[in-house]
PDB file of C-alpha atoms in Angstrom:
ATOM      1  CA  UNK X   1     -18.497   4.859   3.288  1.00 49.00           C
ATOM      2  CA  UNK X   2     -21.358   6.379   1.433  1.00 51.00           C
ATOM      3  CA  UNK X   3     -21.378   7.923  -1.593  1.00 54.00           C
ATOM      4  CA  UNK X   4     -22.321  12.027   0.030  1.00 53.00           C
ATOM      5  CA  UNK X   5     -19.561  11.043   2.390  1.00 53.00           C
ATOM      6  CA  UNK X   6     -16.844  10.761  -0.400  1.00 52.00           C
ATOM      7  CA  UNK X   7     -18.009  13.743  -2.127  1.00 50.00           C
ATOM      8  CA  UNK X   8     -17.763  16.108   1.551  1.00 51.00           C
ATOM      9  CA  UNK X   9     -14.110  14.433   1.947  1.00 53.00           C
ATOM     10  CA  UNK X  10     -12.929  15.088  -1.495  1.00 52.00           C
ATOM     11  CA  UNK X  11     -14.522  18.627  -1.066  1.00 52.00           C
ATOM     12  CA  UNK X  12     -12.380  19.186   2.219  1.00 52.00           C
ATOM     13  CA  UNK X  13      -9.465  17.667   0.576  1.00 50.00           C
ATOM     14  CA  UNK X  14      -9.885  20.150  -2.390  1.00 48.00           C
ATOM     15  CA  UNK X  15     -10.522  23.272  -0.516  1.00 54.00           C
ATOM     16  CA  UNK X  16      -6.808  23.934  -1.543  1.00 63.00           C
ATOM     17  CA  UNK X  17      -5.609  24.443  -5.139  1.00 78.00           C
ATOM     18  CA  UNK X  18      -3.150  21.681  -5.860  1.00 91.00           C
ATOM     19  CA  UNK X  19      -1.344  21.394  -9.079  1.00 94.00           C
ATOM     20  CA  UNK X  20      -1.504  17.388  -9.814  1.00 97.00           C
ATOM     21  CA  UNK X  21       1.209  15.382 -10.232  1.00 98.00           C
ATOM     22  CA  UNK X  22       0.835  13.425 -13.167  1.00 98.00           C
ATOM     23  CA  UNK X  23       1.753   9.584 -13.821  1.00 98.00           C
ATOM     24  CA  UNK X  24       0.792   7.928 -16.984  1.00 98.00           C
ATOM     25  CA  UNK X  25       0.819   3.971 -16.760  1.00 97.00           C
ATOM     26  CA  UNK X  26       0.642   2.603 -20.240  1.00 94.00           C
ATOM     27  CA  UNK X  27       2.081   0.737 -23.002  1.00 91.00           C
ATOM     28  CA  UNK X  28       1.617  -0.261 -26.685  1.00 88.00           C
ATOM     29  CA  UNK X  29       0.550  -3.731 -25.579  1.00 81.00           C
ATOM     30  CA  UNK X  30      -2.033  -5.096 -23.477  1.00 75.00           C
ATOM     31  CA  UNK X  31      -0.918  -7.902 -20.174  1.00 75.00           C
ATOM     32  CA  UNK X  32       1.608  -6.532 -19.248  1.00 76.00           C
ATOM     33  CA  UNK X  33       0.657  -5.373 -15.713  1.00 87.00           C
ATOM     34  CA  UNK X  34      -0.111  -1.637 -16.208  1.00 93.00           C
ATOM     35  CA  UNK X  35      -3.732  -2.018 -14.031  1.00 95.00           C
ATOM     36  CA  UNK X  36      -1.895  -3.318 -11.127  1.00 96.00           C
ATOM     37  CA  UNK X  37       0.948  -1.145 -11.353  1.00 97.00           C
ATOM     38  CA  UNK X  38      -1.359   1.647 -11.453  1.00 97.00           C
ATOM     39  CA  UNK X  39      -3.678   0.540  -8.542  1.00 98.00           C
ATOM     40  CA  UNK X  40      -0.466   0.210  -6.374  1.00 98.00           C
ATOM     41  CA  UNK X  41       0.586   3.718  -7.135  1.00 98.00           C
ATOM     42  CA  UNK X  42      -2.385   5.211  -6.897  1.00 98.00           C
ATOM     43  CA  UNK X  43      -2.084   3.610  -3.464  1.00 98.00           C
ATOM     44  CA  UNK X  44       0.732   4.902  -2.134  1.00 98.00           C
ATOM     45  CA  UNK X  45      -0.242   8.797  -3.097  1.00 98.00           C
ATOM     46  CA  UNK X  46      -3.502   8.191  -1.398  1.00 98.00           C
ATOM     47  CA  UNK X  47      -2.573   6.074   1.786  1.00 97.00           C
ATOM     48  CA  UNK X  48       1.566   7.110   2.170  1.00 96.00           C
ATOM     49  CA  UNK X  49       1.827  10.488   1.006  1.00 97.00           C
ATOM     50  CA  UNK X  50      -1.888  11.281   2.066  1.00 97.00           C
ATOM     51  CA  UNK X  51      -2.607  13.388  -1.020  1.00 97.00           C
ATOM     52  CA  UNK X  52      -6.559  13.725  -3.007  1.00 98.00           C
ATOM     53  CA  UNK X  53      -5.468  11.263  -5.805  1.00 98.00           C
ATOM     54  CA  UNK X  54      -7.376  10.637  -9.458  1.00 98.00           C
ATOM     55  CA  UNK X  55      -7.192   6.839 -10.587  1.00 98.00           C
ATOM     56  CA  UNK X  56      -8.577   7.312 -14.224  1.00 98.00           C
ATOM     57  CA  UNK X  57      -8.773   4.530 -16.477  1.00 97.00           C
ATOM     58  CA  UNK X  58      -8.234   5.661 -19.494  1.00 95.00           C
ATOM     59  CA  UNK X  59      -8.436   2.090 -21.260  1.00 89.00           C
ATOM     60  CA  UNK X  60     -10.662   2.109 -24.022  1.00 83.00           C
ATOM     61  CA  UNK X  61     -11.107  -1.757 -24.263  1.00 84.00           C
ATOM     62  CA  UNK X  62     -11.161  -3.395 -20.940  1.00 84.00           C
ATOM     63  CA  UNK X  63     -11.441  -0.567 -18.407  1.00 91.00           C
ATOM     64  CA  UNK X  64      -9.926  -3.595 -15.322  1.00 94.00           C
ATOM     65  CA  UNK X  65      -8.893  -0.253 -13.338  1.00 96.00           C
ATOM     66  CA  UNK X  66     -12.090   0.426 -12.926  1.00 97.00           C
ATOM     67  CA  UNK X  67     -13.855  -3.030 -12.877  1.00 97.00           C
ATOM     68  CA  UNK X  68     -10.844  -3.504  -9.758  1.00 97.00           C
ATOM     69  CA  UNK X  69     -12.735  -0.422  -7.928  1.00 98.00           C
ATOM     70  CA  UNK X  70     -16.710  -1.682  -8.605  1.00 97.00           C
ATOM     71  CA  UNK X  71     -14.999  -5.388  -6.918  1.00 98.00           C
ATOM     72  CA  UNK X  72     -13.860  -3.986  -3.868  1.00 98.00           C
ATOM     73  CA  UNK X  73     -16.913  -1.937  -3.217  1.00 96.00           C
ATOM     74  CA  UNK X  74     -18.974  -4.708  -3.568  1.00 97.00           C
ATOM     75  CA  UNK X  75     -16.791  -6.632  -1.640  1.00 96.00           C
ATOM     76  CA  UNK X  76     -16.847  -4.744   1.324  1.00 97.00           C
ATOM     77  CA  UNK X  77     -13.547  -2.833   0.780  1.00 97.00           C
ATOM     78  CA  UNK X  78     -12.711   0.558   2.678  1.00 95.00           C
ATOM     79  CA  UNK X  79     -11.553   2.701  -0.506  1.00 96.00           C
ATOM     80  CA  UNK X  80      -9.599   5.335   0.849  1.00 96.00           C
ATOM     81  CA  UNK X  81     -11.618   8.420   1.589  1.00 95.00           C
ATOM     82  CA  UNK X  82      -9.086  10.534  -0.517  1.00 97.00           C
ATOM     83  CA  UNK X  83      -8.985   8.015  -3.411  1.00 98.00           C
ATOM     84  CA  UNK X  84     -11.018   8.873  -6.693  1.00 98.00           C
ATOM     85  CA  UNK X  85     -11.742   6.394  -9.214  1.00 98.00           C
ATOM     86  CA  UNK X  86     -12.862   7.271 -12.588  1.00 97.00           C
ATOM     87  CA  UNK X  87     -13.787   5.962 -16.428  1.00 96.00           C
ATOM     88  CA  UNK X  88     -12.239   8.348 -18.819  1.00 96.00           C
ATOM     89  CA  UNK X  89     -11.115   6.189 -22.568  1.00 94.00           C
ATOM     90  CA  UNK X  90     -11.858   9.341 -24.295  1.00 94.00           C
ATOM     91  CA  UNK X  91      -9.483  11.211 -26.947  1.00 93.00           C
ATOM     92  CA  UNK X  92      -9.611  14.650 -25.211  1.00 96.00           C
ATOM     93  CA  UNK X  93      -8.099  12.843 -21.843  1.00 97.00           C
ATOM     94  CA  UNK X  94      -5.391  15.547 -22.088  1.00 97.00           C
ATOM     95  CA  UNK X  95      -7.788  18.156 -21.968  1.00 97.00           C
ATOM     96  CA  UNK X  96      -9.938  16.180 -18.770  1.00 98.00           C
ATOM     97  CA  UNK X  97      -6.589  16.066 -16.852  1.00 98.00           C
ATOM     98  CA  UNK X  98      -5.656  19.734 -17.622  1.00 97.00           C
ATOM     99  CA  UNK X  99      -9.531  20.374 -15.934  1.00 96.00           C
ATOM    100  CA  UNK X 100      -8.373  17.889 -12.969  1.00 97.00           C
ATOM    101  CA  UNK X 101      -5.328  19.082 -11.852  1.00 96.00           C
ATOM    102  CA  UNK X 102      -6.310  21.939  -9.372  1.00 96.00           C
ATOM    103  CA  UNK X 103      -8.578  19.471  -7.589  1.00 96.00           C
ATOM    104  CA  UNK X 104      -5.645  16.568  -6.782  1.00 98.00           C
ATOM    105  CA  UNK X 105      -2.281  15.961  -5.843  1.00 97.00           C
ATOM    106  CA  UNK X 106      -1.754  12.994  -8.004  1.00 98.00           C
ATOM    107  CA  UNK X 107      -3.617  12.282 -11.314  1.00 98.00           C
ATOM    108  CA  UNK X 108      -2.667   8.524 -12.358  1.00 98.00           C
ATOM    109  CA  UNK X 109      -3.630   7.303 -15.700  1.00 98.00           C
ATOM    110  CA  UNK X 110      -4.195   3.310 -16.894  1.00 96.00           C
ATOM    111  CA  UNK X 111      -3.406   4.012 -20.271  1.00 94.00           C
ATOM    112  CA  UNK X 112      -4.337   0.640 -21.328  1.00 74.00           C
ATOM    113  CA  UNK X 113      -2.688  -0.876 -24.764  1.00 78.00           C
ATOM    114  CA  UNK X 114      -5.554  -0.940 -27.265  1.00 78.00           C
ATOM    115  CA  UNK X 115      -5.070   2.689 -28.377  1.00 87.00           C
ATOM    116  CA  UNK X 116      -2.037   4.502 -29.625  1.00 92.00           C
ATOM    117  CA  UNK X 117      -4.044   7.879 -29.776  1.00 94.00           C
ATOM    118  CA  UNK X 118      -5.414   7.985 -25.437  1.00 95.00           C
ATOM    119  CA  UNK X 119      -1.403   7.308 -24.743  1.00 95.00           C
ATOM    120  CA  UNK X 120      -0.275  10.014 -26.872  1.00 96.00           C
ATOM    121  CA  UNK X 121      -2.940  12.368 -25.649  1.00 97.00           C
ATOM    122  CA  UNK X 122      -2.230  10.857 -21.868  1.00 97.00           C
ATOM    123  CA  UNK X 123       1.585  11.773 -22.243  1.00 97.00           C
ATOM    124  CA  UNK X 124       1.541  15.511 -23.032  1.00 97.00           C
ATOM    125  CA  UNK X 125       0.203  15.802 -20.084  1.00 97.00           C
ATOM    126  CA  UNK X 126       2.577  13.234 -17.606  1.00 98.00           C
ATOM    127  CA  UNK X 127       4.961  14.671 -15.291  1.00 98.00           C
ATOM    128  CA  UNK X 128       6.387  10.480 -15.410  1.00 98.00           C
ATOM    129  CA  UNK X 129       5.624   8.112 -17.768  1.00 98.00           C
ATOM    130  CA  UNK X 130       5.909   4.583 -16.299  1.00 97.00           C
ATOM    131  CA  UNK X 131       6.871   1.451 -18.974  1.00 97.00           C
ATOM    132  CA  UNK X 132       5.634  -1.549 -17.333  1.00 95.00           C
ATOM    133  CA  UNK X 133       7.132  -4.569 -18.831  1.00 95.00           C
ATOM    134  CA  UNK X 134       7.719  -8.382 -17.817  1.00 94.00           C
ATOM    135  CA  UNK X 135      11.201 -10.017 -19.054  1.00 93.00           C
ATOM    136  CA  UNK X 136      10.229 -11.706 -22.052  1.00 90.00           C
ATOM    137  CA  UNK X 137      11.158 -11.407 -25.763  1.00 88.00           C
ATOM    138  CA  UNK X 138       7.468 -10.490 -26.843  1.00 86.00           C
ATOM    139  CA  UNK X 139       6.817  -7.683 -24.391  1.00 86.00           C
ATOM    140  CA  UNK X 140      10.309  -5.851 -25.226  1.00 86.00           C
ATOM    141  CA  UNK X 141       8.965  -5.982 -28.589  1.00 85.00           C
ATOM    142  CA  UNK X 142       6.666  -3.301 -28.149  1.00 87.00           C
ATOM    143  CA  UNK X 143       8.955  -1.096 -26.312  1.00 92.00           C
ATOM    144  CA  UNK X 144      10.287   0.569 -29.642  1.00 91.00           C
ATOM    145  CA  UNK X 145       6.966   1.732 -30.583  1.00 91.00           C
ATOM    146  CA  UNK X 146       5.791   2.617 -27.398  1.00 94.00           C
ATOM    147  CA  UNK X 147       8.784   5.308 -26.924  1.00 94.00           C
ATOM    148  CA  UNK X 148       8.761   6.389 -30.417  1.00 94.00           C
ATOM    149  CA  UNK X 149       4.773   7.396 -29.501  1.00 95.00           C
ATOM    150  CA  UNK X 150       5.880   8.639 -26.253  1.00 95.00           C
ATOM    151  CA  UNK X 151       8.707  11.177 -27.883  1.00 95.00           C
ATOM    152  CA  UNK X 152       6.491  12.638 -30.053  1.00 95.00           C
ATOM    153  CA  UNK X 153       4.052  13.253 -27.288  1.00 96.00           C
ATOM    154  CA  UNK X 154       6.688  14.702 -24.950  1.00 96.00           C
ATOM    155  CA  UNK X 155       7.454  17.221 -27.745  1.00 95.00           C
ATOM    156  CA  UNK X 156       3.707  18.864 -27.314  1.00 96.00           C
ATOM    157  CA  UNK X 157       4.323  18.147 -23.047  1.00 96.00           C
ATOM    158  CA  UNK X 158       5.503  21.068 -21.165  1.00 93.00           C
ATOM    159  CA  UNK X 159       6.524  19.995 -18.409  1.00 90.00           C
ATOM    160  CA  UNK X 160       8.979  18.092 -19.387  1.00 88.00           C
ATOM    161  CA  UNK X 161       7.743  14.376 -18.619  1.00 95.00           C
ATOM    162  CA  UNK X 162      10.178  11.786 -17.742  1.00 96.00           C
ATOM    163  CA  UNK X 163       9.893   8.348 -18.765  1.00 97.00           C
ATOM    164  CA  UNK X 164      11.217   4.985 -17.049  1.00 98.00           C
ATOM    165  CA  UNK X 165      10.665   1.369 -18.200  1.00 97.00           C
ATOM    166  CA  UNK X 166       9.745  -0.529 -14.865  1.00 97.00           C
ATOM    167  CA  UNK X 167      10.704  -4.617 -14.964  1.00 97.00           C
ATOM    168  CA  UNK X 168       7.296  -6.472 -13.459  1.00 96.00           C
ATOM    169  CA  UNK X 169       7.032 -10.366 -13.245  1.00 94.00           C
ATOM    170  CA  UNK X 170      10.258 -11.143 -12.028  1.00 95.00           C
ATOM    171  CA  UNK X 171      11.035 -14.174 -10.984  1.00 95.00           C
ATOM    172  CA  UNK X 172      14.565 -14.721  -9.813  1.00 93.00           C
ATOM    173  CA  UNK X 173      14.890 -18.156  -9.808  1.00 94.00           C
ATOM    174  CA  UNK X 174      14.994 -17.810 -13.775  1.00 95.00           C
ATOM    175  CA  UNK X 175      17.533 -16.123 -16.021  1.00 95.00           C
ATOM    176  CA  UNK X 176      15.021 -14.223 -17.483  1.00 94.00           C
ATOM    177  CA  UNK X 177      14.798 -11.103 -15.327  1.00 95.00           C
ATOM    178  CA  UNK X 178      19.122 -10.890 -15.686  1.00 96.00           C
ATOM    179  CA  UNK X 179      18.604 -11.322 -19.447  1.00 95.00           C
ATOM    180  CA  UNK X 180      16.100  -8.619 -19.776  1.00 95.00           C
ATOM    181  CA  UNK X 181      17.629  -5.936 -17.887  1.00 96.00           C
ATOM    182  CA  UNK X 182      21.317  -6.544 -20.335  1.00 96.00           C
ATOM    183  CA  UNK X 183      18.965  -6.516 -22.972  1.00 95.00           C
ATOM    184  CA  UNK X 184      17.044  -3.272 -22.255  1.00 96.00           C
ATOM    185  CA  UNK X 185      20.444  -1.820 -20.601  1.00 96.00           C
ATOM    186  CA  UNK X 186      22.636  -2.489 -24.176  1.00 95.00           C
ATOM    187  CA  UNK X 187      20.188  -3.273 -26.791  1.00 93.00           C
ATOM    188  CA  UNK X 188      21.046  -4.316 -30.210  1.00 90.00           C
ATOM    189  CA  UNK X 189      20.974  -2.148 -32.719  1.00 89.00           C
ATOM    190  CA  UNK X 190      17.576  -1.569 -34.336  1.00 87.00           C
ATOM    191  CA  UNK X 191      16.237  -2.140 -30.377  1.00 90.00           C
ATOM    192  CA  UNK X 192      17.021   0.353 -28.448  1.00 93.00           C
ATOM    193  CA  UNK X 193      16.320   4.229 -28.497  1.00 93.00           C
ATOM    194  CA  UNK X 194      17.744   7.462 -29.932  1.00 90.00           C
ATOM    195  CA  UNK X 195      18.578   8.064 -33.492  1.00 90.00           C
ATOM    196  CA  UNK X 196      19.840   4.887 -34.210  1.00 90.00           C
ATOM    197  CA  UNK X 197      18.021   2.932 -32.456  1.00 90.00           C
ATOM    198  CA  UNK X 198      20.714   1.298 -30.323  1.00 92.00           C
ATOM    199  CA  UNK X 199      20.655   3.592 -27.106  1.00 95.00           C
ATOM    200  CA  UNK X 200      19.635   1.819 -23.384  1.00 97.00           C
ATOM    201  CA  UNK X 201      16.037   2.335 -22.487  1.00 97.00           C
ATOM    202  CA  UNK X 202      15.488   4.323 -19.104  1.00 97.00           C
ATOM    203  CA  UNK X 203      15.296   1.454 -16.663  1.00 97.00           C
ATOM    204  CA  UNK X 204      14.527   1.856 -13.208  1.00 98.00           C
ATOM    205  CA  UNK X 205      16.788   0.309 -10.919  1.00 97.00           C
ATOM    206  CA  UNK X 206      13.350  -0.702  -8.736  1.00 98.00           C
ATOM    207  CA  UNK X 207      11.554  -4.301  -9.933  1.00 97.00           C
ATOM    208  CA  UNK X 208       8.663  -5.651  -9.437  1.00 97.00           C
ATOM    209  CA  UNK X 209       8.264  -9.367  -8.629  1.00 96.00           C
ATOM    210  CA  UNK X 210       6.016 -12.237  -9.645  1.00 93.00           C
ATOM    211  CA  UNK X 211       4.831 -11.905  -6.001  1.00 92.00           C
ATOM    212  CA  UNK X 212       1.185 -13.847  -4.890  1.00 93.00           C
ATOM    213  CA  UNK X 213       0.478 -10.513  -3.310  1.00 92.00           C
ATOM    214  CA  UNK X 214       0.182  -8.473  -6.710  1.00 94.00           C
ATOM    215  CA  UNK X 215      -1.474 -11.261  -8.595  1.00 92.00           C
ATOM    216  CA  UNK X 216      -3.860 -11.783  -6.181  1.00 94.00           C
ATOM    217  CA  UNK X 217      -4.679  -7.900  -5.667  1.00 96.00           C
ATOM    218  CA  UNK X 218      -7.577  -7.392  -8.377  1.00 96.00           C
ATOM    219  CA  UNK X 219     -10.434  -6.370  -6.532  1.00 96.00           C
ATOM    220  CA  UNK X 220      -8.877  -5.774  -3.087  1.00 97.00           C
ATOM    221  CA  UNK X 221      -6.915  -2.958  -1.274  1.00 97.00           C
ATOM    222  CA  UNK X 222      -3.818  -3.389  -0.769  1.00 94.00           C
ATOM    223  CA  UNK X 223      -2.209  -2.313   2.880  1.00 91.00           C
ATOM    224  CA  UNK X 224       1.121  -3.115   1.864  1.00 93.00           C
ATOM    225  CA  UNK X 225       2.788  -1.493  -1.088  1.00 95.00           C
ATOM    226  CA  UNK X 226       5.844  -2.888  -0.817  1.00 91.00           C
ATOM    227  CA  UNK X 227       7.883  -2.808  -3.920  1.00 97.00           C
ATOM    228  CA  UNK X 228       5.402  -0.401  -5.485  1.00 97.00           C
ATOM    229  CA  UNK X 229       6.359   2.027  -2.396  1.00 97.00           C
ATOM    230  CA  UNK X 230      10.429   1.775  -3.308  1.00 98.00           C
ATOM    231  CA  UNK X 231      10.181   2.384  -7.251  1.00 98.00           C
ATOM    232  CA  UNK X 232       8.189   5.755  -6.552  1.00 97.00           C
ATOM    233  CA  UNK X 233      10.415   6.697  -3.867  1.00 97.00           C
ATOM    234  CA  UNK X 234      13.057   5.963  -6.481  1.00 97.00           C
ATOM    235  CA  UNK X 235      11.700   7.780  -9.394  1.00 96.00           C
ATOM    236  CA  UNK X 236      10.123  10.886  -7.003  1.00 92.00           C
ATOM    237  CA  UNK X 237      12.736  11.334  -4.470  1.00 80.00           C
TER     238      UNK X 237
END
């Protein structure tokens, strides 16, 4: 598909005014599976629900969101016709999506991990905020901050975003996944949420496995969502 050919689609698919639904991917650390996660979503409001859908990657550092798009062009990849992917690690990012929403049904943000500020600005502007995180010790560590960042964003948001930690990497033939989800369901004091710090975090029943299929995904699209399909469904019903 040609470049002119993208732009008369997207113009067809934006003849409407739409008033984007906004998903923020991100965390306070970088790994933990936020570019996938976001491909896969972006995915399933493009291909399943059929809607014009924004991809920006709003990660200041490492931009993989859209390094996955230039791979699967030049690969030979069919990028869905209604499927935008953009380069936005800017500070006014709040402002860009407030510009963006009329054109889209779904506006989903890589928020990357390097920078505290593009989440912030990201989040008072989410309708969802999605926590990826993988069940070890070091990546809950970062979960404190992250919320703490995203509560004082959602106090400038209004449209009242909510927020969900989402369990990636699973592997069920460990104890780890079990472990995390008690931990992150009844945290210790000092590691949870609220004012004392000892409240469960949001955790959506939905996880995402150590599956060959999403850590083989960079640079290709995906036909089958699987998982990725469910937790949406889940969070969005």
């Amino acid at each position: 598909m040609n470049e002119n050919t993208r732009i008369k689609t997207l113009a067809a698919a934006t003849a409407r005014a739409w008033d984007a639904f906004v998903i923020v991917v991100g965390m306070l650390k970088g790994g933990t599976g936020k570019t996938t996660s976001a491909w896969f979503i972006a995915l399933y409001y493009a291909v399943v629900l059929d809607l014009p859908t924004l991809l920006l990657d709003a990660d200041a550092t490492s931009q993989s969101a859209y390094d996955w798009f230039k791979v699967a062009k030049a690969e030979g990849f069919e990028i869905p016709e209604n499927l935008i992917v953009e380069r936005y690690p800017f500070d006014d990012i709040a402002e860009y999506i407030r510009e963006k929403r009329a054109e889209f049904g779904a506006i989903v943000v890589d928020a990357g991990g390097g920078s505290a500020k593009l989440f912030h600005e990201a989040v008072t502007e989410a309708n969802l905020l999605l926590v990826p995180v993988a069940p070890t010790k070091i990546e809950r560590r970062k979960l404190v901050a992250t919320f703490d960042e995203a509560e004082r964003a959602a106090a400038r948001n209004e449209r009242d975003v909510t927020a969900h930690v989402v369990l990636v990497k699973a592997d069920d033939r460990t104890s780890l996944p079990r472990n995390a989800k008690d931990k992150l369901l009844e945290p210790e004091k000092g590691e949870g949420i609220g004012p004392d710090r000892d409240e469960p975090f949001p955790l959506a029943e939905t996880t995402i496995h150590s599956w060959v299929h999403y850590m083989e995904a960079f640079g290709e699209i995906p036909t089958e969502l699987s998982e990725y399909a469910e937790l949406m469904k889940e969070l969005t019903a």
